[in-house]
Amino acid sequence: MGIDDDFGIAFAKSQMAAGVRIPLRGRVFISVMNKDKRAIVFIAKKLVDLGFEIASTSGTPRFCSITESPYKP
């Protein structure tokens, strides 16, 4: 169990305590419903800023190319 005021930090602590290696780079697969695509753009940009590549289903890059997100088909 990880304890912190911030959920993300608490989750990371719990995973590290369980022996899970938290990746610091690599490729992240993103697939979301149409109604959620606008919300995922900020998250994808943040992941790219952290050094991750984005992989996605065919509809997601089409949406994100319109919004100038860093998705790669």
N, CA and C atoms as an extended XYZ file, in Angstrom:
219
Properties=species:S:1:pos:R:3:atomname:S:1:resname:S:1:resid:I:1 pbc="F F F"
N         0.845       -1.176        0.000 N   MET     1
C         0.000        0.000        0.000 CA  MET     1
C         0.888        1.236        0.000 C   MET     1
N         0.523        2.206       -0.815 N   GLY     2
C         1.234        3.468       -0.835 CA  GLY     2
C         0.358        4.562       -0.255 C   GLY     2
N         0.924        5.395        0.565 N   ILE     3
C         0.151        6.467        1.191 CA  ILE     3
C         0.743        7.807        0.789 C   ILE     3
N        -0.128        8.700        0.318 N   ASP     4
C         0.275       10.046       -0.053 CA  ASP     4
C        -0.991       10.862       -0.276 C   ASP     4
N        -0.904       12.161       -0.238 N   ASP     5
C        -2.054       13.020       -0.528 CA  ASP     5
C        -2.413       12.997       -2.011 C   ASP     5
N        -1.433       12.694       -2.859 N   ASP     6
C        -1.634       12.650       -4.307 CA  ASP     6
C        -1.841       11.196       -4.742 C   ASP     6
N        -2.936       10.926       -5.465 N   PHE     7
C        -3.232        9.550       -5.871 CA  PHE     7
C        -2.113        8.949       -6.713 C   PHE     7
N        -1.581        9.719       -7.672 N   GLY     8
C        -0.532        9.196       -8.549 CA  GLY     8
C         0.705        8.769       -7.782 C   GLY     8
N         1.101        9.578       -6.805 N   ILE     9
C         2.265        9.248       -5.980 CA  ILE     9
C         1.975        8.025       -5.114 C   ILE     9
N         0.786        7.976       -4.536 N   ALA    10
C         0.414        6.823       -3.706 CA  ALA    10
C         0.411        5.544       -4.535 C   ALA    10
N        -0.119        5.618       -5.751 N   PHE    11
C        -0.142        4.443       -6.622 CA  PHE    11
C         1.277        4.010       -6.979 C   PHE    11
N         2.134        4.973       -7.340 N   ALA    12
C         3.522        4.643       -7.670 CA  ALA    12
C         4.222        3.991       -6.486 C   ALA    12
N         3.999        4.516       -5.293 N   LYS    13
C         4.600        3.930       -4.090 CA  LYS    13
C         4.132        2.493       -3.888 C   LYS    13
N         2.841        2.245       -4.109 N   SER    14
C         2.313        0.895       -3.918 CA  SER    14
C         2.920       -0.081       -4.917 C   SER    14
N         3.114        0.386       -6.144 N   GLN    15
C         3.690       -0.479       -7.165 CA  GLN    15
C         5.159       -0.768       -6.884 C   GLN    15
N         5.897        0.239       -6.462 N   MET    16
C         7.305        0.034       -6.125 CA  MET    16
C         7.446       -0.901       -4.926 C   MET    16
N         6.558       -0.760       -3.948 N   ALA    17
C         6.604       -1.626       -2.771 CA  ALA    17
C         6.305       -3.073       -3.143 C   ALA    17
N         5.506       -3.270       -4.191 N   ALA    18
C         5.164       -4.618       -4.643 CA  ALA    18
C         6.227       -5.189       -5.582 C   ALA    18
N         7.275       -4.406       -5.861 N   GLY    19
C         8.350       -4.886       -6.708 CA  GLY    19
C         8.140       -4.648       -8.194 C   GLY    19
N         7.134       -3.868       -8.540 N   VAL    20
C         6.874       -3.558       -9.939 CA  VAL    20
C         7.825       -2.452      -10.375 C   VAL    20
N         8.520       -2.681      -11.479 N   ARG    21
C         9.414       -1.650      -12.004 CA  ARG    21
C         8.585       -0.641      -12.791 C   ARG    21
N         8.644        0.606      -12.410 N   ILE    22
C         7.908        1.671      -13.086 CA  ILE    22
C         8.735        2.105      -14.309 C   ILE    22
N         8.168        1.965      -15.529 N   PRO    23
C         8.934        2.347      -16.714 CA  PRO    23
C         9.128        3.862      -16.800 C   PRO    23
N        10.305        4.256      -17.232 N   LEU    24
C        10.622        5.670      -17.386 CA  LEU    24
C        10.669        6.081      -18.855 C   LEU    24
N        10.561        5.104      -19.738 N   ARG    25
C        10.516        5.358      -21.180 CA  ARG    25
C         9.934        4.129      -21.854 C   ARG    25
N         9.611        4.265      -23.121 N   GLY    26
C         9.050        3.147      -23.868 CA  GLY    26
C         7.880        3.607      -24.710 C   GLY    26
N         6.984        2.684      -24.988 N   ARG    27
C         5.824        2.974      -25.825 CA  ARG    27
C         4.556        2.722      -25.017 C   ARG    27
N         3.612        3.652      -25.145 N   VAL    28
C         2.329        3.567      -24.447 CA  VAL    28
C         1.230        3.379      -25.491 C   VAL    28
N         0.380        2.376      -25.276 N   PHE    29
C        -0.745        2.152      -26.179 CA  PHE    29
C        -1.964        2.877      -25.624 C   PHE    29
N        -2.604        3.687      -26.473 N   ILE    30
C        -3.799        4.427      -26.062 CA  ILE    30
C        -4.937        4.112      -27.022 C   ILE    30
N        -6.054        3.706      -26.469 N   SER    31
C        -7.268        3.479      -27.251 CA  SER    31
C        -8.444        3.956      -26.408 C   SER    31
N        -9.169        4.942      -26.900 N   VAL    32
C       -10.283        5.499      -26.132 CA  VAL    32
C       -11.525        5.611      -27.016 C   VAL    32
N       -12.655        5.686      -26.372 N   MET    33
C       -13.916        5.882      -27.090 CA  MET    33
C       -13.938        7.290      -27.681 C   MET    33
N       -14.732        7.473      -28.726 N   ASN    34
C       -14.812        8.782      -29.389 CA  ASN    34
C       -15.099        9.910      -28.411 C   ASN    34
N       -15.998        9.681      -27.464 N   LYS    35
C       -16.370       10.746      -26.528 CA  LYS    35
C       -15.217       11.140      -25.598 C   LYS    35
N       -14.178       10.310      -25.491 N   ASP    36
C       -13.060       10.582      -24.591 CA  ASP    36
C       -11.808       11.084      -25.302 C   ASP    36
N       -11.837       11.173      -26.616 N   LYS    37
C       -10.628       11.511      -27.365 CA  LYS    37
C       -10.104       12.909      -27.063 C   LYS    37
N       -10.969       13.859      -26.873 N   ARG    38
C       -10.495       15.214      -26.578 CA  ARG    38
C        -9.737       15.234      -25.240 C   ARG    38
N       -10.194       14.483      -24.281 N   ALA    39
C        -9.562       14.481      -22.954 CA  ALA    39
C        -8.193       13.804      -22.964 C   ALA    39
N        -7.953       12.888      -23.881 N   ILE    40
C        -6.701       12.134      -23.874 CA  ILE    40
C        -5.537       12.915      -24.485 C   ILE    40
N        -5.827       13.974      -25.224 N   VAL    41
C        -4.767       14.732      -25.896 CA  VAL    41
C        -3.754       15.280      -24.896 C   VAL    41
N        -4.204       15.884      -23.811 N   PHE    42
C        -3.291       16.435      -22.808 CA  PHE    42
C        -2.437       15.327      -22.195 C   PHE    42
N        -3.046       14.205      -21.890 N   ILE    43
C        -2.318       13.080      -21.286 CA  ILE    43
C        -1.254       12.564      -22.247 C   ILE    43
N        -1.609       12.425      -23.524 N   ALA    44
C        -0.648       11.949      -24.520 CA  ALA    44
C         0.521       12.912      -24.652 C   ALA    44
N         0.245       14.197      -24.675 N   LYS    45
C         1.329       15.185      -24.774 CA  LYS    45
C         2.249       15.108      -23.564 C   LYS    45
N         1.673       14.907      -22.400 N   LYS    46
C         2.476       14.787      -21.179 CA  LYS    46
C         3.377       13.553      -21.239 C   LYS    46
N         2.834       12.444      -21.723 N   LEU    47
C         3.630       11.223      -21.853 CA  LEU    47
C         4.783       11.419      -22.832 C   LEU    47
N         4.526       12.099      -23.930 N   VAL    48
C         5.583       12.383      -24.904 CA  VAL    48
C         6.645       13.273      -24.271 C   VAL    48
N         6.233       14.272      -23.506 N   ASP    49
C         7.180       15.142      -22.810 CA  ASP    49
C         8.065       14.352      -21.843 C   ASP    49
N         7.519       13.271      -21.289 N   LEU    50
C         8.270       12.425      -20.361 CA  LEU    50
C         9.172       11.428      -21.081 C   LEU    50
N         9.082       11.384      -22.431 N   GLY    51
C         9.967       10.513      -23.202 CA  GLY    51
C         9.325        9.251      -23.751 C   GLY    51
N         8.011        9.128      -23.640 N   PHE    52
C         7.330        7.941      -24.149 CA  PHE    52
C         6.885        8.150      -25.593 C   PHE    52
N         6.814        7.051      -26.349 N   GLU    53
C         6.203        7.066      -27.670 CA  GLU    53
C         4.749        6.644      -27.493 C   GLU    53
N         3.889        7.100      -28.397 N   ILE    54
C         2.472        6.769      -28.317 CA  ILE    54
C         2.106        5.845      -29.474 C   ILE    54
N         1.473        4.733      -29.166 N   ALA    55
C         0.882        3.844      -30.160 CA  ALA    55
C        -0.625        3.880      -29.908 C   ALA    55
N        -1.403        3.761      -30.980 N   SER    56
C        -2.848        3.866      -30.785 CA  SER    56
C        -3.604        3.123      -31.877 C   SER    56
N        -4.902        3.013      -31.691 N   THR    57
C        -5.761        2.432      -32.713 CA  THR    57
C        -5.893        3.419      -33.860 C   THR    57
N        -6.466        2.985      -34.977 N   SER    58
C        -6.483        3.809      -36.186 CA  SER    58
C        -7.275        5.109      -36.042 C   SER    58
N        -8.341        5.150      -35.261 N   GLY    59
C        -9.145        6.360      -35.137 CA  GLY    59
C        -8.511        7.433      -34.274 C   GLY    59
N        -7.699        7.053      -33.323 N   THR    60
C        -7.112        8.019      -32.398 CA  THR    60
C        -6.119        8.954      -33.080 C   THR    60
N        -5.194        8.460      -33.900 N   PRO    61
C        -4.273        9.406      -34.543 CA  PRO    61
C        -4.992       10.363      -35.487 C   PRO    61
N        -6.052        9.897      -36.117 N   ARG    62
C        -6.808       10.766      -37.019 CA  ARG    62
C        -7.370       11.943      -36.229 C   ARG    62
N        -7.919       11.690      -35.060 N   PHE    63
C        -8.452       12.748      -34.202 CA  PHE    63
C        -7.333       13.663      -33.731 C   PHE    63
N        -6.235       13.076      -33.307 N   CYS    64
C        -5.172       13.874      -32.712 CA  CYS    64
C        -4.387       14.659      -33.745 C   CYS    64
N        -4.376       14.219      -34.990 N   SER    65
C        -3.691       15.017      -36.013 CA  SER    65
C        -4.442       16.321      -36.222 C   SER    65
N        -5.750       16.295      -36.023 N   ILE    66
C        -6.557       17.517      -36.113 CA  ILE    66
C        -6.202       18.458      -34.966 C   ILE    66
N        -5.923       17.897      -33.801 N   THR    67
C        -5.622       18.713      -32.633 CA  THR    67
C        -4.114       18.893      -32.418 C   THR    67
N        -3.317       18.461      -33.381 N   GLU    68
C        -1.859       18.598      -33.335 CA  GLU    68
C        -1.225       17.894      -32.150 C   GLU    68
N        -1.727       16.720      -31.833 N   SER    69
C        -1.141       15.912      -30.767 CA  SER    69
C        -0.022       15.047      -31.336 C   SER    69
N         0.895       14.582      -30.492 N   PRO    70
C         2.065       13.846      -30.972 CA  PRO    70
C         1.830       12.364      -31.238 C   PRO    70
N         0.638       11.945      -31.576 N   TYR    71
C         0.364       10.530      -31.833 CA  TYR    71
C         1.035       10.066      -33.105 C   TYR    71
N         1.431        8.797      -33.117 N   LYS    72
C         1.949        8.167      -34.327 CA  LYS    72
C         1.031        6.991      -34.654 C   LYS    72
N         0.579        6.903      -35.887 N   PRO    73
C        -0.304        5.760      -36.254 CA  PRO    73
C         0.433        4.448      -36.204 C   PRO    73
